[in-house]
Coordinates of N, CA and C in Angstrom, one line a residue:
M1 N 69.9 -153.0 113.7 CA 68.6 -152.7 113.9 C 68.1 -153.3 114.7
T2 N 67.2 -152.8 115.1 CA 66.0 -153.5 116.3 C 65.9 -154.7 116.4
L3 N 65.3 -155.4 117.2 CA 64.4 -156.5 117.3 C 63.8 -156.0 117.5
S4 N 62.7 -156.8 117.2 CA 60.7 -156.7 117.2 C 60.8 -158.1 118.8
F5 N 60.0 -157.2 119.5 CA 59.1 -157.8 120.4 C 59.0 -159.4 120.6
S6 N 59.0 -160.4 119.5 CA 58.1 -161.6 118.7 C 60.1 -162.1 118.4
E7 N 60.7 -161.4 117.6 CA 62.2 -162.4 117.7 C 63.0 -161.7 119.4
V8 N 63.0 -161.5 119.7 CA 63.5 -161.1 121.8 C 62.9 -162.2 121.7
E9 N 62.5 -162.6 121.9 CA 60.8 -163.2 123.2 C 62.1 -165.3 121.8
K10 N 61.4 -165.3 121.6 CA 61.8 -166.1 120.8 C 63.3 -166.4 121.0
E11 N 64.0 -165.6 120.6 CA 66.1 -166.0 120.9 C 65.8 -166.1 123.0
L12 N 64.9 -165.7 123.4 CA 66.0 -165.7 124.8 C 64.9 -167.3 125.4
L13 N 64.2 -167.7 123.9 CA 63.0 -168.5 124.3 C 63.6 -169.7 123.7
A14 N 64.8 -169.6 123.0 CA 66.0 -170.5 122.1 C 67.6 -170.5 123.7
R15 N 67.9 -169.5 124.0 CA 69.1 -170.0 125.7 C 68.2 -170.6 126.9
A16 N 66.8 -170.6 126.5 CA 66.2 -170.7 128.3 C 66.1 -172.3 129.4
D17 N 66.9 -172.3 129.8 CA 67.7 -173.5 130.5 C 67.0 -173.7 131.8
S18 N 65.8 -174.6 132.2 CA 65.7 -174.7 133.1 C 66.9 -175.3 134.6
K19 N 67.6 -175.7 134.1 CA 68.7 -176.7 134.6 C 69.2 -175.4 135.1
R20 N 68.8 -174.4 135.3 CA 69.4 -172.6 136.1 C 68.6 -172.0 136.7
L21 N 67.7 -173.4 136.5 CA 66.9 -172.2 137.6 C 67.0 -173.0 139.2
A22 N 67.1 -173.8 139.2 CA 67.9 -174.1 141.1 C 68.5 -173.4 141.2
G23 N 70.1 -173.1 140.1 CA 70.9 -172.2 140.7 C 70.6 -170.8 141.1
M24 N 69.5 -170.3 139.7 CA 68.7 -169.0 140.8 C 67.9 -169.1 141.7
A25 N 67.5 -170.7 142.2 CA 66.8 -170.2 144.1 C 67.7 -170.2 144.7
R26 N 69.6 -170.7 144.7 CA 70.3 -171.7 146.0 C 71.0 -169.6 146.0
Y27 N 71.1 -168.6 144.4 CA 70.9 -167.8 145.6 C 70.5 -166.5 145.2
G28 N 68.6 -167.0 146.4 CA 68.2 -166.0 145.7 C 66.7 -165.5 145.8
I29 N 66.8 -166.7 144.1 CA 66.1 -166.1 142.8 C 64.4 -167.1 142.7
T30 N 63.2 -166.7 142.9 CA 63.0 -167.8 143.1 C 60.9 -166.9 142.0
A31 N 61.6 -166.3 141.3 CA 60.7 -164.9 140.3 C 60.1 -166.2 139.6
K32 N 58.8 -166.1 139.8 CA 57.4 -166.9 138.7 C 58.0 -166.4 136.9
N33 N 57.4 -167.1 136.5 CA 57.8 -166.7 134.7 C 59.4 -166.5 134.8
A34 N 60.0 -167.5 135.0 CA 62.1 -167.4 134.6 C 62.2 -168.5 133.5
L35 N 62.7 -167.9 132.9 CA 63.2 -169.0 131.9 C 64.9 -169.8 132.4
G36 N 65.5 -169.0 133.0 CA 66.5 -169.2 133.6 C 67.5 -169.7 132.0
V37 N 68.0 -167.3 131.6 CA 68.5 -167.3 130.3 C 70.4 -166.8 131.3
S38 N 70.8 -167.2 130.9 CA 72.2 -166.4 131.8 C 72.0 -164.9 130.7
M39 N 73.0 -163.7 132.8 CA 73.3 -162.7 132.8 C 73.5 -162.4 131.2
P40 N 74.9 -163.1 131.0 CA 76.0 -163.4 129.2 C 74.9 -162.9 128.5
E41 N 74.4 -163.3 128.7 CA 73.2 -163.1 127.3 C 72.4 -163.0 126.9
I42 N 71.4 -162.5 128.3 CA 70.3 -161.0 128.1 C 71.3 -159.9 128.0
R43 N 72.7 -159.3 128.5 CA 73.4 -158.4 128.0 C 73.9 -158.3 126.2
A44 N 74.0 -159.6 125.8 CA 75.0 -160.3 124.3 C 72.9 -158.9 123.4
L45 N 71.9 -159.8 123.8 CA 70.3 -160.0 123.3 C 70.3 -157.9 123.8
A46 N 71.4 -157.4 124.5 CA 70.8 -156.6 124.3 C 71.8 -155.4 123.8
R47 N 72.9 -156.0 123.7 CA 73.8 -154.5 122.4 C 73.3 -155.4 120.9
R48 N 72.6 -156.0 120.8 CA 71.6 -156.6 119.8 C 70.9 -155.8 119.2
T49 N 70.2 -155.0 120.7 CA 68.8 -155.1 119.9 C 68.2 -153.3 119.8
G50 N 70.0 -152.7 120.9 CA 69.9 -150.5 121.6 C 68.6 -151.0 121.8
R51 N 69.0 -149.5 122.4 CA 67.5 -149.0 123.2 C 66.6 -148.4 122.0
N52 N 65.2 -149.0 123.0 CA 64.2 -148.8 122.1 C 63.1 -148.5 123.2
A53 N 62.6 -147.8 123.6 CA 61.4 -147.7 124.7 C 60.2 -148.5 124.7
A54 N 59.7 -147.7 123.4 CA 58.4 -149.4 123.0 C 58.7 -150.4 123.4
L55 N 60.2 -151.1 122.7 CA 59.8 -152.4 123.1 C 60.6 -152.5 124.6
A56 N 61.7 -152.0 125.4 CA 60.9 -152.5 126.4 C 60.1 -152.1 127.7
R57 N 59.0 -151.4 126.8 CA 57.7 -152.0 127.8 C 56.8 -152.6 127.5
Q58 N 57.1 -153.3 125.9 CA 56.8 -154.4 126.1 C 57.4 -155.5 126.8
L59 N 58.7 -156.3 126.8 CA 59.5 -156.7 127.4 C 59.2 -156.5 128.6
W60 N 58.5 -155.4 130.2 CA 58.0 -155.4 131.1 C 57.0 -155.9 131.1
A61 N 56.0 -155.3 130.5 CA 54.8 -156.3 129.9 C 54.5 -157.7 130.3
S62 N 55.0 -158.3 129.7 CA 54.7 -159.8 128.9 C 55.4 -159.9 130.3
G63 N 55.7 -159.2 132.1 CA 56.1 -159.7 133.3 C 57.0 -162.2 133.4
V64 N 57.9 -161.1 132.3 CA 58.6 -163.0 132.1 C 60.2 -161.9 132.9
H65 N 60.3 -163.0 133.4 CA 62.0 -162.1 134.6 C 62.7 -161.9 133.5
E66 N 63.8 -162.7 133.1 CA 64.4 -162.3 132.2 C 64.2 -161.1 130.6
M67 N 62.6 -161.2 130.7 CA 62.7 -159.9 130.3 C 62.9 -159.0 130.5
R68 N 62.4 -159.4 131.7 CA 62.6 -157.2 132.6 C 63.3 -157.2 132.8
I69 N 64.8 -158.1 132.9 CA 65.8 -157.6 133.2 C 66.4 -156.4 132.4
L70 N 65.9 -157.1 130.3 CA 66.6 -156.5 129.5 C 65.8 -155.7 129.1
A71 N 64.3 -155.0 129.2 CA 63.9 -154.5 129.6 C 64.9 -153.2 130.2
G72 N 65.0 -153.5 131.5 CA 66.4 -152.4 131.7 C 66.8 -151.8 131.1
L73 N 67.4 -153.1 130.5 CA 68.6 -152.7 129.8 C 68.6 -152.1 128.7
V74 N 67.3 -152.5 128.0 CA 67.4 -151.7 126.2 C 66.4 -150.0 126.4
H75 N 66.1 -149.8 127.3 CA 65.3 -148.4 127.6 C 66.0 -147.0 127.5
V76 N 64.9 -146.9 126.9 CA 65.7 -145.3 126.7 C 66.1 -144.4 127.6
P77 N 66.6 -144.0 128.7 CA 66.3 -143.3 129.8 C 65.4 -141.3 130.2
G78 N 66.4 -141.1 128.7 CA 65.7 -140.2 129.0 C 64.1 -140.0 128.5
E79 N 63.2 -141.6 128.2 CA 62.4 -141.2 127.7 C 61.2 -142.6 128.8
F80 N 62.5 -142.3 130.4 CA 61.7 -143.5 131.7 C 61.5 -142.0 132.3
S81 N 59.8 -142.2 133.0 CA 59.6 -140.6 133.9 C 60.1 -141.0 135.4
G82 N 60.5 -140.0 136.0 CA 59.6 -141.0 137.3 C 58.1 -141.6 138.2
L83 N 57.0 -141.1 137.2 CA 55.9 -142.0 136.9 C 55.8 -143.8 136.2
E84 N 57.0 -143.9 135.7 CA 56.6 -144.9 134.9 C 57.5 -145.5 136.2
A85 N 58.5 -145.2 136.5 CA 60.3 -145.6 137.5 C 59.2 -146.2 138.5
D86 N 58.1 -145.3 139.0 CA 57.6 -146.0 140.6 C 57.1 -146.9 139.7
A87 N 55.6 -147.8 138.7 CA 55.5 -148.4 138.4 C 55.9 -149.7 138.4
W88 N 57.3 -149.3 137.7 CA 58.1 -150.9 137.7 C 58.5 -151.3 138.4
C89 N 59.1 -150.4 140.2 CA 59.5 -150.6 140.9 C 57.9 -151.3 141.9
A90 N 57.4 -150.8 141.4 CA 56.2 -151.0 142.6 C 56.1 -152.8 142.1
D91 N 56.6 -153.3 140.6 CA 56.7 -154.3 140.7 C 57.6 -155.3 140.6
F92 N 58.6 -155.3 141.4 CA 59.3 -155.0 141.9 C 59.2 -157.2 142.5
H93 N 59.6 -157.9 141.8 CA 59.6 -158.7 143.0 C 60.8 -160.7 143.0
S94 N 61.8 -159.8 142.4 CA 62.7 -159.6 142.7 C 64.0 -159.5 143.1
W95 N 65.2 -159.6 143.6 CA 66.1 -158.9 143.5 C 67.3 -158.2 142.5
D96 N 67.1 -159.4 141.7 CA 67.8 -159.1 140.7 C 66.9 -158.3 139.6
V97 N 66.1 -158.7 139.7 CA 65.7 -157.3 138.8 C 65.0 -155.8 138.9
C98 N 65.3 -155.9 140.1 CA 65.7 -154.6 141.7 C 66.5 -153.7 141.0
D99 N 67.8 -154.8 141.4 CA 69.2 -154.4 140.8 C 70.0 -153.8 139.8
Q100 N 69.9 -154.9 138.8 CA 70.1 -154.4 137.3 C 69.0 -154.0 137.3
T101 N 67.5 -153.7 137.2 CA 67.1 -152.3 136.5 C 67.5 -150.9 137.0
C102 N 68.3 -151.1 138.8 CA 69.0 -149.3 139.1 C 70.6 -148.9 138.8
L103 N 70.5 -150.0 138.9 CA 72.1 -150.0 137.8 C 72.4 -150.0 136.2
N104 N 71.3 -150.4 135.6 CA 71.0 -150.8 134.3 C 70.6 -149.1 133.2
L105 N 69.3 -149.0 134.7 CA 68.2 -147.9 133.9 C 68.1 -146.5 134.9
V106 N 67.7 -146.9 135.4 CA 67.3 -145.7 136.6 C 68.1 -145.1 136.5
R107 N 69.9 -145.3 137.5 CA 70.8 -144.5 137.7 C 71.1 -143.0 136.7
H108 N 70.6 -143.5 135.9 CA 71.1 -142.5 134.6 C 70.0 -141.6 134.1
T109 N 69.1 -141.8 134.7 CA 68.0 -141.3 135.5 C 68.0 -139.5 135.6
P110 N 68.1 -138.0 135.4 CA 68.3 -137.1 136.4 C 67.5 -136.9 137.6
F111 N 66.8 -138.3 137.8 CA 65.5 -138.7 139.4 C 65.9 -139.3 140.4
A112 N 66.9 -139.5 139.3 CA 68.1 -141.0 140.5 C 68.1 -140.8 141.6
R113 N 68.3 -139.8 141.7 CA 69.2 -139.1 143.4 C 67.4 -139.1 144.3
A114 N 66.4 -138.5 143.9 CA 65.5 -137.8 144.4 C 65.1 -139.4 144.9
K115 N 65.2 -140.7 144.1 CA 64.4 -141.7 144.3 C 64.8 -142.6 144.8
T116 N 66.6 -142.4 146.0 CA 67.0 -142.8 146.6 C 65.6 -143.4 147.8
A117 N 65.7 -141.2 148.4 CA 64.7 -141.3 150.2 C 63.5 -141.8 150.1
Q118 N 63.0 -141.5 148.2 CA 61.3 -141.8 147.7 C 61.2 -143.6 148.9
W119 N 61.9 -144.0 147.8 CA 61.7 -145.9 147.6 C 61.9 -146.0 149.5
A120 N 63.0 -146.0 149.5 CA 63.5 -146.5 150.6 C 62.3 -146.1 151.9
E121 N 62.0 -145.0 151.8 CA 61.1 -144.4 153.0 C 59.7 -145.8 152.6
D122 N 59.3 -146.2 151.5 CA 57.8 -146.9 151.0 C 57.9 -148.5 152.1
E123 N 57.4 -148.3 152.1 CA 57.0 -150.1 153.6 C 56.9 -151.6 152.3
R124 N 56.8 -151.7 151.5 CA 57.2 -152.6 150.3 C 58.1 -153.1 150.5
E125 N 58.9 -154.6 150.6 CA 59.8 -155.0 150.2 C 60.4 -154.4 149.7
F126 N 60.1 -154.7 148.5 CA 61.3 -154.6 147.0 C 61.7 -152.9 146.1
V127 N 60.3 -152.3 147.4 CA 60.4 -150.8 146.7 C 61.8 -149.6 147.5
R128 N 61.5 -150.5 149.0 CA 62.6 -150.2 149.8 C 64.0 -150.7 149.4
R129 N 63.3 -151.8 149.0 CA 65.0 -152.9 148.3 C 66.0 -151.3 147.2
A130 N 64.7 -151.3 147.0 CA 65.9 -150.1 145.7 C 66.2 -148.9 145.5
G131 N 65.3 -148.3 146.9 CA 65.5 -147.2 147.2 C 67.3 -147.5 147.7
F132 N 67.8 -148.7 149.0 CA 69.0 -148.9 148.6 C 70.1 -149.7 147.3
S133 N 69.6 -150.1 147.5 CA 70.5 -150.5 146.0 C 70.6 -149.5 144.9
L134 N 69.8 -148.3 144.4 CA 69.7 -147.4 144.1 C 71.6 -146.3 144.7
M135 N 71.3 -145.7 145.9 CA 72.3 -145.5 146.9 C 73.0 -146.1 146.1
A136 N 73.9 -147.4 146.1 CA 74.6 -148.3 146.0 C 75.4 -147.5 144.8
V137 N 74.2 -148.2 143.6 CA 74.8 -148.1 142.7 C 75.2 -146.2 142.5
L138 N 74.4 -145.1 142.9 CA 75.3 -144.3 142.1 C 75.9 -144.1 143.7
A139 N 76.3 -144.6 144.2 CA 77.9 -144.0 144.9 C 78.8 -144.6 144.1
V140 N 78.7 -145.5 143.4 CA 80.1 -146.0 142.4 C 80.0 -145.1 141.2
H141 N 78.8 -144.9 140.8 CA 79.0 -144.4 139.6 C 78.9 -143.0 139.1
D142 N 78.0 -142.5 140.2 CA 77.7 -141.4 139.9 C 78.7 -140.3 140.2
K143 N 79.4 -139.8 139.5 CA 80.5 -139.1 139.4 C 80.6 -138.0 140.1
A144 N 79.7 -137.2 139.1 CA 79.4 -135.6 139.5 C 78.9 -135.6 141.0
A145 N 77.8 -136.4 141.4 CA 77.7 -135.8 143.2 C 78.7 -136.2 144.2
A146 N 78.3 -134.6 145.1 CA 78.6 -134.0 146.0 C 78.5 -135.2 146.9
D147 N 79.5 -134.9 147.8 CA 79.8 -135.3 149.5 C 78.2 -135.8 149.8
A148 N 77.8 -134.5 149.9 CA 76.4 -133.7 151.0 C 75.9 -135.1 150.5
E149 N 74.8 -135.6 149.6 CA 73.8 -136.2 148.8 C 75.0 -137.8 149.1
F150 N 75.4 -137.7 149.8 CA 75.6 -139.3 150.6 C 75.2 -139.4 152.1
V151 N 76.0 -137.9 152.5 CA 75.5 -137.7 154.2 C 73.9 -138.3 154.4
R152 N 73.6 -137.5 153.4 CA 71.7 -137.7 153.2 C 71.5 -138.8 153.5
C153 N 72.5 -139.6 152.1 CA 71.3 -141.5 152.0 C 72.0 -142.1 153.5
L154 N 72.8 -141.2 154.3 CA 73.4 -142.0 155.9 C 72.1 -141.7 156.9
S155 N 71.7 -140.9 156.8 CA 70.8 -140.6 157.6 C 69.6 -141.1 157.2
V156 N 69.7 -141.8 155.9 CA 68.5 -142.7 155.6 C 68.9 -144.2 156.3
I157 N 69.7 -144.7 156.6 CA 70.5 -145.2 156.5 C 70.2 -146.0 157.4
C158 N 70.4 -145.0 158.4 CA 70.0 -145.0 159.6 C 68.6 -145.2 160.8
R159 N 68.3 -144.9 159.3 CA 66.9 -144.6 160.0 C 65.8 -145.5 160.0
Y160 N 67.0 -146.6 159.0 CA 65.4 -147.8 158.4 C 66.4 -149.4 158.5
C161 N 67.5 -148.8 159.1 CA 68.7 -149.9 158.8 C 68.0 -151.5 160.6
G162 N 67.2 -150.9 161.6 CA 65.7 -151.6 161.9 C 65.2 -153.1 161.5
D163 N 65.2 -153.0 159.6 CA 64.5 -153.2 158.7 C 64.4 -154.9 159.4
E164 N 63.8 -155.6 159.6 CA 64.5 -157.2 159.1 C 64.6 -158.0 157.8
R165 N 63.9 -157.0 157.6 CA 63.5 -158.3 155.9 C 65.0 -158.5 155.0
N166 N 64.9 -159.9 155.0 CA 66.4 -159.8 154.3 C 66.9 -158.9 152.9
M167 N 65.5 -158.9 152.1 CA 65.9 -158.1 150.8 C 67.0 -156.9 150.8
V168 N 65.9 -156.5 152.0 CA 66.0 -154.6 152.2 C 67.7 -155.2 153.6
K169 N 67.6 -155.6 154.7 CA 69.1 -155.3 155.2 C 70.4 -156.0 154.3
K170 N 69.9 -156.5 153.4 CA 71.2 -156.4 152.4 C 71.6 -155.2 151.5
A171 N 70.8 -154.6 151.4 CA 70.9 -153.1 150.0 C 71.2 -152.2 151.3
V172 N 70.3 -152.4 152.3 CA 71.7 -151.2 152.8 C 72.8 -151.2 153.1
N173 N 73.3 -152.8 154.1 CA 74.7 -153.2 154.3 C 74.9 -152.3 152.7
W174 N 74.9 -152.9 150.9 CA 75.8 -152.9 150.5 C 76.0 -151.3 150.4
A175 N 74.6 -150.0 150.2 CA 74.8 -149.3 150.3 C 75.7 -148.3 151.8
L176 N 75.5 -149.2 153.1 CA 76.6 -148.2 153.6 C 77.4 -148.7 153.4
R177 N 78.5 -149.9 152.7 CA 79.8 -150.4 152.3 C 79.8 -149.4 151.1
Q178 N 79.0 -149.1 150.1 CA 79.7 -148.2 148.2 C 80.2 -147.5 148.7
I179 N 78.5 -145.9 149.9 CA 78.9 -144.8 150.0 C 80.3 -145.4 151.4
G180 N 80.6 -145.6 152.0 CA 82.0 -145.3 152.6 C 83.3 -145.9 151.9
K181 N 82.7 -146.6 150.5 CA 84.3 -146.0 150.1 C 84.7 -145.7 149.4
R182 N 83.6 -144.4 148.9 CA 83.1 -144.0 147.9 C 84.2 -142.6 148.0
N183 N 85.0 -142.0 149.5 CA 86.3 -141.6 149.3 C 86.1 -140.9 150.5
A184 N 88.0 -140.9 151.9 CA 88.4 -140.8 152.9 C 87.3 -140.0 153.6
A185 N 86.5 -139.0 152.9 CA 85.5 -137.7 154.2 C 84.4 -139.5 154.3
L186 N 83.7 -139.5 153.0 CA 82.9 -140.3 154.1 C 82.9 -141.6 154.2
N187 N 84.2 -142.4 153.6 CA 85.0 -143.1 154.4 C 84.8 -143.1 155.8
A188 N 85.2 -141.9 156.7 CA 84.8 -141.2 158.1 C 83.7 -141.0 158.9
H189 N 82.4 -140.8 157.2 CA 81.0 -141.2 157.7 C 79.8 -141.6 158.2
A190 N 80.7 -143.0 156.9 CA 79.8 -143.7 157.2 C 80.5 -144.9 158.2
I191 N 81.2 -144.7 158.6 CA 82.2 -145.3 160.2 C 81.0 -144.8 161.2
E192 N 81.2 -144.3 160.9 CA 80.0 -142.9 162.1 C 78.9 -143.0 161.9
A193 N 78.1 -143.6 160.8 CA 77.0 -144.0 161.2 C 76.8 -145.4 161.7
A194 N 78.0 -146.4 161.0 CA 77.5 -147.5 161.5 C 77.3 -147.6 162.9
R195 N 78.2 -147.3 163.5 CA 78.2 -147.2 165.1 C 77.8 -147.0 165.8
A196 N 76.7 -145.7 164.9 CA 75.4 -145.3 165.3 C 74.6 -146.1 165.7
M197 N 74.5 -147.0 164.6 CA 74.4 -148.2 164.5 C 74.1 -148.9 166.2
L198 N 75.0 -149.5 166.0 CA 75.0 -150.2 166.4 C 74.5 -150.0 168.1
R199 N 74.8 -148.2 167.9 CA 73.9 -147.8 169.5 C 72.6 -147.9 169.9
L200 N 71.6 -148.7 168.5 CA 70.3 -148.2 168.8 C 69.8 -150.2 168.9
Q201 N 70.7 -150.6 169.1 CA 70.3 -152.8 169.2 C 69.8 -152.9 169.0
S202 N 69.3 -152.8 167.5 CA 69.3 -153.4 166.7 C 69.5 -155.4 166.1
R203 N 68.4 -155.8 165.8 CA 69.7 -156.9 165.6 C 70.1 -156.7 163.7
A204 N 69.0 -155.9 163.3 CA 69.1 -156.2 161.6 C 70.4 -154.6 161.6
G205 N 70.0 -153.6 162.4 CA 71.3 -152.7 162.0 C 72.7 -153.1 163.2
N206 N 72.6 -154.1 163.7 CA 74.0 -155.1 164.5 C 74.5 -155.2 163.7
W207 N 73.8 -156.6 162.6 CA 74.6 -157.6 161.0 C 75.0 -156.0 160.3
I208 N 73.7 -155.6 159.6 CA 74.5 -154.0 159.2 C 75.8 -153.8 159.5
A209 N 75.6 -152.6 160.6 CA 76.6 -152.4 161.3 C 78.4 -153.0 161.4
R210 N 78.3 -154.1 161.5 CA 79.8 -155.2 162.3 C 79.6 -155.3 160.4
D211 N 79.7 -155.7 159.8 CA 79.2 -156.3 158.0 C 80.3 -154.9 157.9
A212 N 79.6 -154.2 158.0 CA 80.5 -153.1 156.6 C 80.9 -152.4 157.5
L213 N 81.8 -152.2 159.1 CA 83.3 -151.9 160.2 C 84.0 -152.8 159.2
R214 N 83.4 -154.4 158.7 CA 84.5 -154.6 158.8 C 85.4 -155.2 157.3
E215 N 84.6 -154.4 156.8 CA 85.2 -153.6 155.3 C 85.7 -152.3 155.3
L216 N 85.0 -151.1 156.3 CA 84.9 -149.5 156.0 C 86.1 -149.9 156.9
C217 N 86.5 -150.4 157.6 CA 87.7 -150.1 158.3 C 89.0 -150.8 157.9
S218 N 88.7 -151.2 157.1 CA 89.8 -152.1 156.2 C 91.3 -151.7 155.9
E219 N 92.3 -152.5 156.1 CA 93.2 -152.7 156.0 C 93.7 -152.0 154.2
S220 N 92.5 -152.9 153.5 CA 92.9 -152.8 151.8 C 92.0 -151.1 151.6
V221 N 90.7 -150.5 152.3 CA 90.6 -150.1 151.8 C 90.0 -148.3 152.1
A222 N 91.4 -148.7 153.9 CA 92.3 -147.3 153.9 C 93.0 -147.0 152.7
R223 N 94.3 -148.8 152.0 CA 94.6 -147.7 151.8 C 95.2 -147.9 150.0
R224 N 93.8 -148.4 149.8 CA 92.2 -147.7 148.1 C 92.3 -146.2 148.6
L225 N 92.0 -145.9 150.1 CA 91.2 -144.3 149.7 C 92.4 -142.9 150.0
K226 N 93.8 -143.9 150.3 CA 95.0 -143.4 150.5 C 95.3 -143.0 149.2
K227 N 95.4 -143.4 148.7 CA 95.7 -143.7 146.9 C 94.4 -141.8 146.2
A228 N 93.6 -142.4 146.5 CA 92.7 -141.7 145.1 C 93.1 -140.4 145.9

């Protein structure tokens, strides 16, 4: 049976631990209104709650960090519109809410692929991060997507690899690596893209490309792709 907003709030408050906030900050999570509830506890609560679009919207509107992560877990993908996705994306203020929402909700929608470029082209830091995070998530989970979809993503990665903002460049790197590990053909495309990025002589692009190439050209990745 679906829990009410007040019941969810009560359970999260009961699990709140301010001692966890310092640990979150060490990982770059400095969100306001955080309770210090762990991801396993949030996921366990989501399983009990079940999918509920109305509850998800209440949780998101609360502005509480953990409630927003939970909102992405309990929203109904078929009732989550592109406009609502844009509104939520514009409200991202921490990388974990951004990435968890892309993983748990946005990737299940029919507009997920279209949002990668749309969000990546946006100047706002966490909106742009969401575009690249979504690329990474889809590279792992969207088994039906054609290689051409990710070749298109690689062109977007090259276009914005010079963004020096830490939250952006780490997501760009993540997307590049995940695309390059999807299959042997995309591995070759990703390596080519990374080498092209090096020629741009951008500080952020150099870091992204060199870090990705270490993994994409490794023997472990080559062995895995050969077995695939």
